[in-house]
Structure formats: C-alpha cells, structure tokens
Amino acid sequence: GEDVEQSLFLSVREGDSSVINCTYTDSSSTYLYWYKQEPGAGLQLLTYIFSNMDMKQDQRLTVLLNKKDKHLSLRIADTQTGDSAIYFCAETMNTGNQFYFGTGTSLTVIP
Amino acid sequence: ETGVTQSPTHLIKTRGQQVTLRCSSQSGHNTVSWYQQALGQGPQFIFQYYREEENGRGNFPPRFSGLQFPNYSSELNVNALELDDSALYLCASSLGWSATDTQYFGPGTRLTVL
C-alpha cells in the first residue's frame, strides 16, 4: 500500500465543479481520506469514506470509491477561490490510522 | 486551529548535526504520529507512539527516533543529519490509533539541512 498516485495539477474556473482523482494499492485499507493543505498550514481533514461504501456526500464534497479499480475521487461542487490548495488522498495501513499519502494535487481556482 | 502545536517553526542545521523537533498534542490524545513531507511530495509516515510506546514505524533509518511524554508532548530526534532530511516535519495527534480515530495535524516544522 505504498503507491498512492494523484495527478499533480488541476485548474478550474470559480463556480465550476472540480474532480480530483487518486489510485491506491492496498485493498486491505479500511478507510480512505481526503486532506487539504494550504500554504503554511498543516493538513486539514476534509472527509473520509469507509471501504465498504461507494459514495459519500458532505455538503459541497462528494467522494466516490471504486474498490475494483482501487480508484478514489473527490468532487467539489461550486468551487470557490478559497478552495485553492493542495489536496491529498490517504489510505490507512490495515486497521490503524498510520497513513500512506498520495503525491498531492494542486488545485487552482481561477476567478 | 487543530490544537496541535509544533516548535520551532523553522530550523536550519548543517550536515552531521543532530536536531530535536517538538510537538504538543491535544490534551487527552494518547497517540502521536510523525510524518516527513519533502518539497512537492506527500507526507511519509515516520513512526507513531501510543501511550509512550512506539506503535509502528515507516521506512526510516534508526537515526530517526522519538519520545512521547505523559503531558501529551512528544519529540522527533534526527541524528547525523543528511541533506535529504530537509523537509517539513508534521506531527498529528489522535485519541487512539484505530482507523476511526481522526488525526489532527500541527502546522509543521520546516527543517533545512545545509
């Protein structure tokens, strides 16, 4: 479970939807997470999904999980300039909360 | 504001030196994890402590060591610093160490090794 991959950059216009994708390798991961990192700040937990779920919605955020393809996505509806940040997906190592993080996707929102 | 603080904010050391980074967890959080985030990369798990005992370790050499104290503070020590140790070091605290225990990250310590 050490290869968690993400595309490096994403640019969207304010008000559009953003979709950030992630592929992971460890099928035994019980939870998968999305974190946000703004410059000079630590990692902020956005949402997480249990591995037996396909989808989770939380206000503007929708997480989709395809276990067969080991693919996770985060959709941000009505993207705002304050959403500009680096987004990391993370998988847990078995049942603990020790994480493997992806490489991060830098989201730029154009006004 | 996660209630997790780290010190110092920035640090510059030279190759071969030793460094101690500090983290203050949320009160009541028995678990602290440390991560190394190189520039342009995602955080990599170094190790985790639960109730002052090491509870798991990533792929880091023994010159990376840690301590956790009863007052919810912890330290990351790195001996014989190498240039590649330059990174942002993040600590995260949680109540426990199961996957359902949310981790709260500190703002990090930026270490530069010259």
Coordinates of C-alpha atoms in Angstrom, one line a residue:
Chain A
G1 CA 0.0 0.0 0.0
E2 CA 2.8 2.4 -0.6
D3 CA 1.9 3.7 -4.1
V4 CA -0.9 6.2 -3.9
E5 CA -1.0 8.3 -7.0
Q6 CA -2.6 11.5 -8.0
S7 CA -2.4 13.9 -10.9
L8 CA -0.2 16.9 -9.9
F9 CA -2.2 19.9 -11.1
L10 CA -5.8 20.9 -11.7
S11 CA -7.2 24.3 -12.8
V12 CA -10.9 25.2 -12.8
R13 CA -13.0 28.3 -13.0
E14 CA -14.8 29.7 -10.0
G15 CA -18.3 28.2 -9.8
D16 CA -17.4 25.0 -11.8
S17 CA -17.0 21.6 -10.3
S18 CA -13.6 20.1 -9.5
V19 CA -12.8 16.4 -9.6
I20 CA -9.6 15.2 -8.0
N21 CA -8.6 11.6 -8.7
C22 CA -6.5 9.1 -6.7
T23 CA -5.5 5.5 -7.2
Y24 CA -4.3 3.4 -4.3
T25 CA -2.8 -0.1 -4.0
D26 CA -3.7 -1.6 -0.6
S27 CA -7.0 -3.4 -0.8
S28 CA -7.0 -4.0 2.9
S29 CA -7.3 -0.3 3.7
T30 CA -10.4 0.2 5.8
Y31 CA -10.7 3.9 5.4
L32 CA -9.7 6.3 2.6
Y33 CA -9.3 10.0 3.4
W34 CA -9.1 13.4 1.7
Y35 CA -6.9 16.1 3.3
K36 CA -6.4 19.7 2.3
Q37 CA -3.2 21.6 2.8
E38 CA -3.0 25.4 2.4
P39 CA 0.4 27.3 2.4
G40 CA 1.9 27.5 5.8
A41 CA -0.8 25.3 7.4
G42 CA -1.0 21.7 8.4
L43 CA -3.2 19.1 6.9
Q44 CA -6.9 19.6 7.3
L45 CA -9.2 16.5 7.2
L46 CA -12.0 17.1 4.6
T47 CA -13.8 13.8 4.6
Y48 CA -13.3 10.1 4.6
I49 CA -15.0 7.0 3.3
F50 CA -15.3 3.6 4.7
S51 CA -14.1 0.9 2.3
N52 CA -17.4 -0.8 2.0
M53 CA -19.1 2.3 0.7
D54 CA -19.4 3.5 -2.9
M55 CA -20.2 7.1 -2.3
K56 CA -20.3 9.7 0.5
Q57 CA -21.7 13.2 0.2
D58 CA -20.8 16.0 2.7
Q59 CA -22.2 19.4 1.7
R60 CA -20.2 20.5 -1.4
L61 CA -17.9 17.4 -1.3
T62 CA -18.7 14.1 -2.9
V63 CA -16.4 11.1 -2.6
L64 CA -16.7 8.2 -5.0
L65 CA -14.9 4.9 -4.3
N66 CA -14.4 2.1 -6.9
K67 CA -12.9 -0.7 -5.0
K68 CA -12.5 -3.0 -8.0
D69 CA -10.3 -0.4 -9.8
K70 CA -8.8 1.0 -6.5
H71 CA -9.9 4.4 -7.6
L72 CA -11.0 7.3 -5.3
S73 CA -12.3 10.7 -6.4
L74 CA -13.2 13.9 -4.7
R75 CA -15.7 16.2 -6.3
I76 CA -16.0 19.8 -5.1
A77 CA -19.2 21.5 -6.3
D78 CA -19.3 25.2 -6.9
T79 CA -15.6 25.6 -6.5
Q80 CA -14.5 28.8 -4.8
T81 CA -11.2 30.7 -4.7
G82 CA -10.8 29.6 -1.1
D83 CA -10.7 26.0 -2.3
S84 CA -7.3 26.7 -3.9
A85 CA -4.9 24.4 -2.1
I86 CA -3.1 21.0 -2.4
Y87 CA -5.4 18.0 -1.9
F88 CA -4.0 14.7 -0.6
C89 CA -5.7 11.3 -0.6
A90 CA -4.5 8.9 2.0
E91 CA -5.1 5.2 2.7
T92 CA -4.6 3.6 6.1
M93 CA -2.2 0.8 6.8
N94 CA -4.6 -2.1 7.7
T95 CA -6.8 -1.1 10.6
G96 CA -4.7 1.6 12.1
N97 CA -4.5 5.3 11.4
Q98 CA -1.0 5.3 10.0
F99 CA -1.3 6.7 6.6
Y100 CA 0.1 6.4 3.1
F101 CA -0.4 9.7 1.4
G102 CA -0.6 10.4 -2.3
T103 CA 1.6 12.9 -4.0
G104 CA -1.0 15.7 -3.8
T105 CA -3.0 17.6 -6.4
S106 CA -2.5 21.3 -6.6
L107 CA -5.9 22.9 -7.3
T108 CA -6.0 26.4 -8.7
V109 CA -9.3 28.2 -8.9
I110 CA -9.5 31.0 -11.5
P111 CA -11.8 33.9 -10.6
Chain B
E1 CA -7.0 25.6 14.6
T2 CA -6.4 21.9 15.5
G3 CA -5.0 22.5 18.9
V4 CA -1.7 20.8 17.9
T5 CA 1.4 23.0 18.0
Q6 CA 4.9 22.4 16.8
S7 CA 8.2 24.1 17.6
P8 CA 10.3 25.6 16.2
T9 CA 8.5 26.8 13.0
H10 CA 11.8 26.9 11.0
L11 CA 15.2 25.4 11.7
I12 CA 18.5 25.4 9.8
K13 CA 21.2 22.8 10.5
T14 CA 24.3 21.6 8.9
R15 CA 25.0 18.1 7.7
G16 CA 26.1 15.7 10.5
Q17 CA 24.4 17.7 13.3
Q18 CA 21.5 16.4 15.4
V19 CA 18.1 18.0 15.7
T20 CA 15.1 17.8 18.1
L21 CA 11.6 18.8 16.9
R22 CA 8.8 19.2 19.4
C23 CA 5.0 18.6 19.2
S24 CA 2.3 19.4 21.7
S25 CA -0.8 17.3 21.2
Q26 CA -4.4 18.0 22.1
S27 CA -5.0 17.2 25.7
G28 CA -6.2 13.6 26.1
H29 CA -4.8 12.4 22.8
N30 CA -2.8 9.3 23.6
T31 CA -1.4 8.8 20.0
V32 CA 1.1 10.9 18.1
S33 CA 2.3 10.3 14.6
W34 CA 5.2 11.9 12.8
Y35 CA 5.4 12.5 9.0
Q36 CA 8.1 13.8 6.8
Q37 CA 7.0 15.9 3.8
A38 CA 9.7 16.7 1.2
L39 CA 9.1 19.6 -1.1
G40 CA 6.4 18.7 -3.7
Q41 CA 5.7 15.4 -2.1
G42 CA 3.0 13.9 0.1
P43 CA 3.8 13.2 3.8
Q44 CA 5.6 10.0 4.5
F45 CA 4.9 8.1 7.8
I46 CA 8.0 8.0 10.1
F47 CA 6.6 6.5 13.3
Q48 CA 3.7 6.5 15.7
Y49 CA 3.6 6.5 19.5
Y50 CA 0.8 5.3 21.7
R51 CA 0.9 5.9 25.5
E52 CA 4.7 6.5 25.3
E53 CA 5.4 3.3 23.4
E54 CA 6.3 3.0 19.7
N55 CA 3.3 1.7 17.8
G56 CA 4.5 1.4 14.3
R57 CA 7.3 2.6 12.1
G58 CA 7.7 3.5 8.5
N59 CA 10.7 3.0 6.2
F60 CA 13.1 5.4 8.0
P61 CA 16.5 4.6 9.4
P62 CA 17.2 4.3 13.2
R63 CA 18.8 7.7 13.3
F64 CA 15.2 8.9 13.3
S65 CA 13.9 8.4 16.9
G66 CA 11.1 9.6 19.0
L67 CA 9.8 10.1 22.5
Q68 CA 6.3 10.7 23.9
F69 CA 5.7 12.2 27.3
P70 CA 2.8 11.8 29.8
N71 CA 2.0 15.5 29.3
Y72 CA 0.9 15.0 25.7
S73 CA 4.1 16.4 24.3
S74 CA 6.5 14.5 22.0
E75 CA 9.8 14.8 20.2
L76 CA 11.3 13.7 17.0
N77 CA 15.1 13.4 17.1
V78 CA 17.2 13.0 14.0
N79 CA 20.9 12.2 14.3
A80 CA 23.7 12.6 11.7
L81 CA 21.6 14.9 9.5
E82 CA 21.8 14.5 5.8
L83 CA 20.9 16.9 3.0
D84 CA 17.9 14.8 2.1
D85 CA 16.4 15.3 5.6
S86 CA 15.4 18.8 4.5
A87 CA 11.6 18.7 4.7
L88 CA 8.5 19.8 6.5
Y89 CA 8.0 17.6 9.6
L90 CA 4.4 17.2 10.6
C91 CA 3.0 15.7 13.8
A92 CA -0.5 14.5 14.2
S93 CA -2.4 13.6 17.4
S94 CA -5.4 11.4 17.9
L95 CA -7.2 9.8 20.7
G96 CA -6.3 6.3 19.7
W97 CA -4.6 4.5 16.8
S98 CA -7.6 2.9 15.0
A99 CA -8.7 4.0 11.6
T100 CA -11.7 5.7 13.1
D101 CA -9.6 8.0 15.3
T102 CA -9.3 11.3 13.5
Q103 CA -5.8 12.7 13.3
Y104 CA -5.3 16.4 13.9
F105 CA -2.2 17.8 12.3
G106 CA 0.1 20.6 13.5
P107 CA 1.4 23.3 11.2
G108 CA 4.8 21.6 10.9
T109 CA 8.5 22.4 11.4
R110 CA 10.4 23.3 8.3
L111 CA 14.0 21.8 8.6
T112 CA 16.7 22.9 6.2
V113 CA 20.0 21.0 6.2
L114 CA 22.9 22.7 4.6

